[in-house]
PDB file of C-alpha atoms in Angstrom:
ATOM      1  CA  MET T 386     112.832 125.090 107.558  1.00 80.00           C
ATOM      2  CA  VAL T 387     109.791 125.854 108.983  1.00 87.00           C
ATOM      3  CA  SER T 388     107.656 124.612 106.725  1.00 88.00           C
ATOM      4  CA  TYR T 389     109.751 121.131 106.454  1.00 87.00           C
ATOM      5  CA  VAL T 390     109.080 121.407 110.030  1.00 91.00           C
ATOM      6  CA  ASN T 391     105.397 121.528 109.688  1.00 90.00           C
ATOM      7  CA  VAL T 392     105.324 118.593 107.248  1.00 91.00           C
ATOM      8  CA  HIS T 393     106.678 116.656 110.287  1.00 93.00           C
ATOM      9  CA  ALA T 394     104.371 117.974 112.630  1.00 93.00           C
ATOM     10  CA  VAL T 395     101.478 116.373 110.281  1.00 92.00           C
ATOM     11  CA  LEU T 396     103.398 113.364 109.132  1.00 93.00           C
ATOM     12  CA  GLU T 397     103.615 112.458 112.866  1.00 92.00           C
ATOM     13  CA  ASN T 398     100.240 113.369 114.463  1.00 91.00           C
ATOM     14  CA  ARG T 399      99.053 110.559 111.078  1.00 91.00           C
ATOM     15  CA  ARG T 400     101.499 108.404 112.321  1.00 92.00           C
ATOM     16  CA  SER T 401     100.202 108.536 115.931  1.00 91.00           C
ATOM     17  CA  GLN T 402      96.527 108.381 114.890  1.00 90.00           C
ATOM     18  CA  ALA T 403      97.278 105.673 112.684  1.00 89.00           C
ATOM     19  CA  ARG T 404      99.013 103.114 115.386  1.00 88.00           C
ATOM     20  CA  GLU T 405      95.792 104.379 117.680  1.00 88.00           C
ATOM     21  CA  ALA T 406      93.449 103.029 114.747  1.00 86.00           C
ATOM     22  CA  ALA T 407      95.052 100.149 114.719  1.00 81.00           C
ATOM     23  CA  SER T 408      95.234  99.134 118.246  1.00 81.00           C
ATOM     24  CA  ASN T 409      91.037  99.580 118.210  1.00 79.00           C
ATOM     25  CA  SER T 410      90.304  97.408 115.517  1.00 69.00           C
ATOM     26  CA  THR T 411      91.157  94.103 113.937  1.00 54.00           C
ATOM     27  CA  VAL T 412      93.187  94.530 110.024  1.00 47.00           C
ATOM     28  CA  GLN T 413      92.180  91.704 107.693  1.00 49.00           C
ATOM     29  CA  PRO T 414      94.888  90.576 105.562  1.00 43.00           C
ATOM     30  CA  ALA T 415      94.857  92.223 102.584  1.00 41.00           C
ATOM     31  CA  THR T 416      96.525  95.101 100.624  1.00 42.00           C
ATOM     32  CA  SER T 417      97.124  98.165 103.177  1.00 45.00           C
ATOM     33  CA  GLN T 418      94.847 100.562 100.990  1.00 47.00           C
ATOM     34  CA  ARG T 419      92.519  99.094  98.584  1.00 44.00           C
ATOM     35  CA  ALA T 420      92.384 100.652  94.771  1.00 41.00           C
ATOM     36  CA  ASP T 421      89.088 103.009  95.415  1.00 41.00           C
ATOM     37  CA  GLY T 422      92.055 104.249  97.442  1.00 43.00           C
ATOM     38  CA  ALA T 423      90.463 103.690 100.633  1.00 45.00           C
ATOM     39  CA  HIS T 424      92.560 103.123 103.896  1.00 53.00           C
ATOM     40  CA  THR T 425      92.217 100.014 105.757  1.00 63.00           C
ATOM     41  CA  PRO T 426      92.680 100.921 109.473  1.00 69.00           C
ATOM     42  CA  GLY T 427      95.972 101.614 110.657  1.00 80.00           C
ATOM     43  CA  GLN T 428      97.287 103.096 107.596  1.00 85.00           C
ATOM     44  CA  GLY T 429     100.148 106.051 107.951  1.00 88.00           C
ATOM     45  CA  PRO T 430     101.128 108.642 105.894  1.00 90.00           C
ATOM     46  CA  ARG T 431     102.505 107.736 102.489  1.00 89.00           C
ATOM     47  CA  VAL T 432     104.459 110.826 101.164  1.00 90.00           C
ATOM     48  CA  ILE T 433     106.384 111.127  97.668  1.00 89.00           C
ATOM     49  CA  VAL T 434     108.818 113.783  97.033  1.00 89.00           C
ATOM     50  CA  VAL T 435     108.665 115.341  93.876  1.00 85.00           C
ATOM     51  CA  GLY T 436     110.788 117.842  91.827  1.00 83.00           C
ATOM     52  CA  PRO T 437     113.354 119.065  89.192  1.00 80.00           C
ATOM     53  CA  THR T 438     116.810 117.601  89.335  1.00 81.00           C
ATOM     54  CA  ASP T 439     118.801 119.420  91.896  1.00 80.00           C
ATOM     55  CA  SER T 440     116.037 120.857  93.761  1.00 85.00           C
ATOM     56  CA  GLY T 441     116.892 119.263  97.452  1.00 85.00           C
ATOM     57  CA  LYS T 442     114.555 115.795  96.962  1.00 88.00           C
ATOM     58  CA  SER T 443     116.861 113.802  98.839  1.00 88.00           C
ATOM     59  CA  ILE T 444     117.452 115.901 101.933  1.00 90.00           C
ATOM     60  CA  LEU T 445     114.116 116.999 102.109  1.00 93.00           C
ATOM     61  CA  THR T 446     114.111 112.825 102.293  1.00 92.00           C
ATOM     62  CA  ARG T 447     116.602 112.259 104.741  1.00 91.00           C
ATOM     63  CA  MET T 448     115.320 115.098 106.963  1.00 93.00           C
ATOM     64  CA  LEU T 449     111.895 113.273 106.798  1.00 94.00           C
ATOM     65  CA  LEU T 450     113.158 110.190 107.338  1.00 93.00           C
ATOM     66  CA  GLY T 451     115.555 111.272 110.084  1.00 92.00           C
ATOM     67  CA  TRP T 452     112.797 112.989 112.293  1.00 94.00           C
ATOM     68  CA  ALA T 453     110.496 110.474 112.039  1.00 94.00           C
ATOM     69  CA  ALA T 454     113.559 107.544 112.964  1.00 92.00           C
ATOM     70  CA  ARG T 455     114.271 110.007 116.464  1.00 93.00           C
ATOM     71  CA  LYS T 456     110.435 109.650 116.970  1.00 92.00           C
ATOM     72  CA  SER T 457     111.044 105.582 117.320  1.00 91.00           C
ATOM     73  CA  TRP T 458     109.081 105.153 114.127  1.00 93.00           C
ATOM     74  CA  LYS T 459     110.479 102.287 111.161  1.00 92.00           C
ATOM     75  CA  PRO T 460     109.280 103.953 108.273  1.00 92.00           C
ATOM     76  CA  THR T 461     110.200 102.795 104.705  1.00 91.00           C
ATOM     77  CA  TYR T 462     112.592 104.539 102.350  1.00 92.00           C
ATOM     78  CA  VAL T 463     111.650 104.040  98.788  1.00 91.00           C
ATOM     79  CA  LYS T 464     114.325 105.075  96.484  1.00 89.00           C
ATOM     80  CA  LEU T 465     113.036 105.507  92.626  1.00 85.00           C
ATOM     81  CA  ASP T 466     115.375 107.822  91.543  1.00 83.00           C
ATOM     82  CA  ILE T 467     118.012 105.611  89.303  1.00 81.00           C
ATOM     83  CA  GLY T 468     120.661 108.444  89.363  1.00 78.00           C
ATOM     84  CA  GLN T 469     120.924 108.270  93.158  1.00 78.00           C
ATOM     85  CA  ARG T 470     123.195 106.014  95.691  1.00 78.00           C
ATOM     86  CA  SER T 471     121.272 106.629  98.484  1.00 80.00           C
ATOM     87  CA  ILE T 472     120.371 103.340  99.498  1.00 84.00           C
ATOM     88  CA  THR T 473     122.741 101.569  96.301  1.00 82.00           C
ATOM     89  CA  ILE T 474     124.869 102.037  93.736  1.00 82.00           C
ATOM     90  CA  PRO T 475     122.979 104.405  90.885  1.00 82.00           C
ATOM     91  CA  GLY T 476     120.643 102.851  88.278  1.00 83.00           C
ATOM     92  CA  THR T 477     118.626 100.862  90.934  1.00 86.00           C
ATOM     93  CA  ILE T 478     115.274 101.627  92.353  1.00 87.00           C
ATOM     94  CA  ALA T 479     115.287 100.096  96.153  1.00 89.00           C
ATOM     95  CA  ALA T 480     113.137 100.280  99.614  1.00 90.00           C
ATOM     96  CA  THR T 481     114.257  99.614 103.179  1.00 90.00           C
ATOM     97  CA  PRO T 482     113.258 100.366 106.819  1.00 90.00           C
ATOM     98  CA  ILE T 483     114.616 103.338 108.580  1.00 90.00           C
ATOM     99  CA  GLU T 484     115.596 102.684 112.407  1.00 88.00           C
ATOM    100  CA  MET T 485     117.690 105.536 112.502  1.00 89.00           C
ATOM    101  CA  PRO T 486     118.833 109.311 110.598  1.00 87.00           C
ATOM    102  CA  ILE T 487     120.824 108.412 107.532  1.00 84.00           C
ATOM    103  CA  ASP T 488     124.144 109.168 108.473  1.00 82.00           C
ATOM    104  CA  PRO T 489     126.026 111.894 106.407  1.00 78.00           C
ATOM    105  CA  ILE T 490     128.759 109.769 106.016  1.00 76.00           C
ATOM    106  CA  GLU T 491     128.232 105.922 106.416  1.00 78.00           C
ATOM    107  CA  GLY T 492     124.740 106.921 104.224  1.00 79.00           C
ATOM    108  CA  VAL T 493     121.416 104.284 104.888  1.00 79.00           C
ATOM    109  CA  PRO T 494     122.137 101.233 107.400  1.00 75.00           C
ATOM    110  CA  LEU T 495     121.101  98.214 105.070  1.00 75.00           C
ATOM    111  CA  LYS T 496     119.904  95.487 106.798  1.00 75.00           C
ATOM    112  CA  VAL T 497     117.233  93.794 104.477  1.00 76.00           C
ATOM    113  CA  PRO T 498     117.222  95.926 101.503  1.00 83.00           C
ATOM    114  CA  LEU T 499     114.798  95.243  98.696  1.00 86.00           C
ATOM    115  CA  VAL T 500     116.841  96.134  95.378  1.00 88.00           C
ATOM    116  CA  PHE T 501     115.838  95.980  91.388  1.00 88.00           C
ATOM    117  CA  PHE T 502     118.505  96.727  89.158  1.00 86.00           C
ATOM    118  CA  TYR T 503     117.794  99.197  86.386  1.00 80.00           C
ATOM    119  CA  TRP T 504     121.128  99.495  84.000  1.00 72.00           C
ATOM    120  CA  HIS T 505     120.344 103.334  83.874  1.00 65.00           C
ATOM    121  CA  THR T 506     121.215 106.105  85.440  1.00 59.00           C
ATOM    122  CA  THR T 507     117.629 107.769  83.512  1.00 60.00           C
ATOM    123  CA  PRO T 508     114.515 106.202  83.033  1.00 56.00           C
ATOM    124  CA  ARG T 509     115.702 107.906  79.263  1.00 56.00           C
ATOM    125  CA  GLY T 510     118.667 106.239  78.266  1.00 51.00           C
ATOM    126  CA  TRP T 511     120.754 107.051  76.075  1.00 48.00           C
ATOM    127  CA  LYS T 512     121.596 106.644  71.420  1.00 45.00           C
ATOM    128  CA  VAL T 513     125.188 106.850  70.849  1.00 42.00           C
ATOM    129  CA  SER T 514     125.512 107.508  66.660  1.00 41.00           C
ATOM    130  CA  ILE T 515     128.995 107.877  64.763  1.00 41.00           C
ATOM    131  CA  ARG T 516     128.819 110.577  61.788  1.00 44.00           C
ATOM    132  CA  LEU T 517     131.492 112.040  59.524  1.00 41.00           C
ATOM    133  CA  SER T 518     131.997 115.802  60.193  1.00 42.00           C
ATOM    134  CA  ARG T 519     130.360 117.430  56.843  1.00 44.00           C
ATOM    135  CA  TRP T 520     133.193 120.061  56.844  1.00 38.00           C
ATOM    136  CA  ALA T 521     136.518 118.336  58.086  1.00 42.00           C
ATOM    137  CA  SER T 522     137.489 114.735  58.158  1.00 39.00           C
ATOM    138  CA  ILE T 523     136.706 113.677  62.049  1.00 38.00           C
ATOM    139  CA  LEU T 524     134.446 111.558  63.721  1.00 36.00           C
ATOM    140  CA  THR T 525     131.904 113.464  66.468  1.00 38.00           C
ATOM    141  CA  TRP T 526     130.526 111.612  68.584  1.00 36.00           C
ATOM    142  CA  CYS T 527     127.019 112.505  68.658  1.00 32.00           C
ATOM    143  CA  PHE T 528     125.011 111.834  72.053  1.00 33.00           C
ATOM    144  CA  ILE T 529     121.350 111.845  71.438  1.00 34.00           C
ATOM    145  CA  MET T 530     118.581 111.201  74.610  1.00 37.00           C
ATOM    146  CA  ILE T 531     116.072 109.220  73.415  1.00 36.00           C
ATOM    147  CA  GLU T 532     112.872 108.486  75.936  1.00 49.00           C
ATOM    148  CA  VAL T 533     113.286 104.257  76.226  1.00 52.00           C
ATOM    149  CA  ASN T 534     113.262 102.146  78.869  1.00 71.00           C
ATOM    150  CA  THR T 535     110.249 103.867  80.856  1.00 76.00           C
ATOM    151  CA  ASP T 536     108.534 100.575  80.321  1.00 79.00           C
ATOM    152  CA  LEU T 537     110.969  98.326  82.037  1.00 82.00           C
ATOM    153  CA  TYR T 538     111.474 101.122  84.448  1.00 81.00           C
ATOM    154  CA  ARG T 539     107.538 100.810  85.163  1.00 82.00           C
ATOM    155  CA  VAL T 540     107.410  97.345  85.593  1.00 83.00           C
ATOM    156  CA  LEU T 541     110.247  97.463  88.068  1.00 85.00           C
ATOM    157  CA  VAL T 542     108.041  99.842  90.481  1.00 85.00           C
ATOM    158  CA  LYS T 543     105.000  97.792  90.168  1.00 84.00           C
ATOM    159  CA  GLU T 544     107.458  94.925  91.844  1.00 85.00           C
ATOM    160  CA  LEU T 545     108.983  96.735  94.559  1.00 85.00           C
ATOM    161  CA  ALA T 546     105.736  98.486  95.366  1.00 83.00           C
ATOM    162  CA  ARG T 547     104.142  94.959  95.336  1.00 84.00           C
ATOM    163  CA  THR T 548     106.609  94.097  98.840  1.00 82.00           C
ATOM    164  CA  PRO T 549     106.267  96.833 101.640  1.00 83.00           C
ATOM    165  CA  GLU T 550     102.367  96.039 101.137  1.00 83.00           C
ATOM    166  CA  LEU T 551     103.268  92.459 102.319  1.00 82.00           C
ATOM    167  CA  GLN T 552     105.127  93.790 105.436  1.00 82.00           C
ATOM    168  CA  PHE T 553     102.950  96.484 106.106  1.00 85.00           C
ATOM    169  CA  VAL T 554      99.874  93.805 106.398  1.00 83.00           C
ATOM    170  CA  ALA T 555     101.697  91.758 108.638  1.00 83.00           C
ATOM    171  CA  ASN T 556     103.694  94.424 111.001  1.00 86.00           C
ATOM    172  CA  PRO T 557     101.054  97.663 112.050  1.00 86.00           C
ATOM    173  CA  ASP T 558     104.052  99.212 113.378  1.00 88.00           C
ATOM    174  CA  ALA T 559     105.271  99.418 109.867  1.00 87.00           C
ATOM    175  CA  ARG T 560     101.825  99.988 108.475  1.00 89.00           C
ATOM    176  CA  ALA T 561     101.452 103.505 111.053  1.00 90.00           C
ATOM    177  CA  ALA T 562     105.072 104.730 110.020  1.00 89.00           C
ATOM    178  CA  CYS T 563     104.863 103.844 106.154  1.00 88.00           C
ATOM    179  CA  MET T 564     107.082 104.972 103.742  1.00 90.00           C
ATOM    180  CA  VAL T 565     108.415 108.481 101.731  1.00 92.00           C
ATOM    181  CA  ILE T 566     109.271 107.940  98.378  1.00 90.00           C
ATOM    182  CA  ASN T 567     111.994 110.070  96.653  1.00 89.00           C
ATOM    183  CA  THR T 568     111.674 110.151  92.762  1.00 84.00           C
ATOM    184  CA  VAL T 569     113.454 110.679  89.694  1.00 79.00           C
ATOM    185  CA  GLY T 570     114.413 114.612  88.774  1.00 77.00           C
ATOM    186  CA  TRP T 571     112.769 113.924  84.850  1.00 71.00           C
ATOM    187  CA  ALA T 572     108.926 116.076  85.536  1.00 66.00           C
ATOM    188  CA  GLU T 573     108.647 117.013  82.508  1.00 67.00           C
ATOM    189  CA  GLY T 574     106.657 115.524  79.222  1.00 65.00           C
ATOM    190  CA  ILE T 575     106.655 111.676  79.207  1.00 64.00           C
ATOM    191  CA  GLY T 576     109.004 112.174  82.475  1.00 65.00           C
ATOM    192  CA  TYR T 577     105.825 113.797  84.308  1.00 70.00           C
ATOM    193  CA  GLU T 578     103.871 110.161  83.104  1.00 72.00           C
ATOM    194  CA  VAL T 579     106.126 107.909  84.861  1.00 69.00           C
ATOM    195  CA  ILE T 580     106.269 109.894  87.820  1.00 71.00           C
ATOM    196  CA  SER T 581     102.483 110.076  88.011  1.00 73.00           C
ATOM    197  CA  SER T 582     102.121 106.316  87.266  1.00 70.00           C
ATOM    198  CA  ASN T 583     104.804 104.951  89.473  1.00 64.00           C
ATOM    199  CA  SER T 584     103.376 107.365  92.408  1.00 63.00           C
ATOM    200  CA  SER T 585      99.853 105.915  91.846  1.00 64.00           C
ATOM    201  CA  ASP T 586     101.233 102.167  92.178  1.00 62.00           C
ATOM    202  CA  VAL T 587     103.492 102.732  95.552  1.00 64.00           C
ATOM    203  CA  LEU T 588      99.931 104.195  96.578  1.00 60.00           C
ATOM    204  CA  LEU T 589      97.974 101.583  96.319  1.00 56.00           C
ATOM    205  CA  GLY T 590     100.571  99.305  96.476  1.00 56.00           C
ATOM    206  CA  ALA T 591     100.797  98.391  92.682  1.00 49.00           C
TER     207      ALA T 591
END
């Protein structure tokens, strides 16, 4: 818990610096972060929470968002974990501004959510086949996990990343508060590549 509070303190300092920088300079109508990684004045922190399934990513995300909201910030919550229903139903990726701590019962208050429907609850997808058992005349269902649909997932994340950037350009407070991103729990093999690619898309505004 102490480490979480320390992270929040660092983010709070970054947001305050971003707000001060925005008030002292004129931001041109461009993306909040250029392709070379340089920030425009007033760019707040972008936090990506990464880890395996059931490692506490969603809890940490809610805590960071809630603490920021208590300080009167309105950070953008980006949900890339299609297995979770924290913003909308499973099978979707979404983004929405957070104006108050997330209620454990009511969930995320939805005013202007941006949602893309992916259909599956994992980027890998599932393949179902039926075969006749060699030793008995029964049908056996075989569920074979295969790594498919990652291309569609990447495309949706790119589209999701573009819209918050437009808001950040027009709204200095939103740009200073910036975003907290919750990722999928598939952190090995192709899953790691997908997370790395998506992280770059969101950090650079696609």
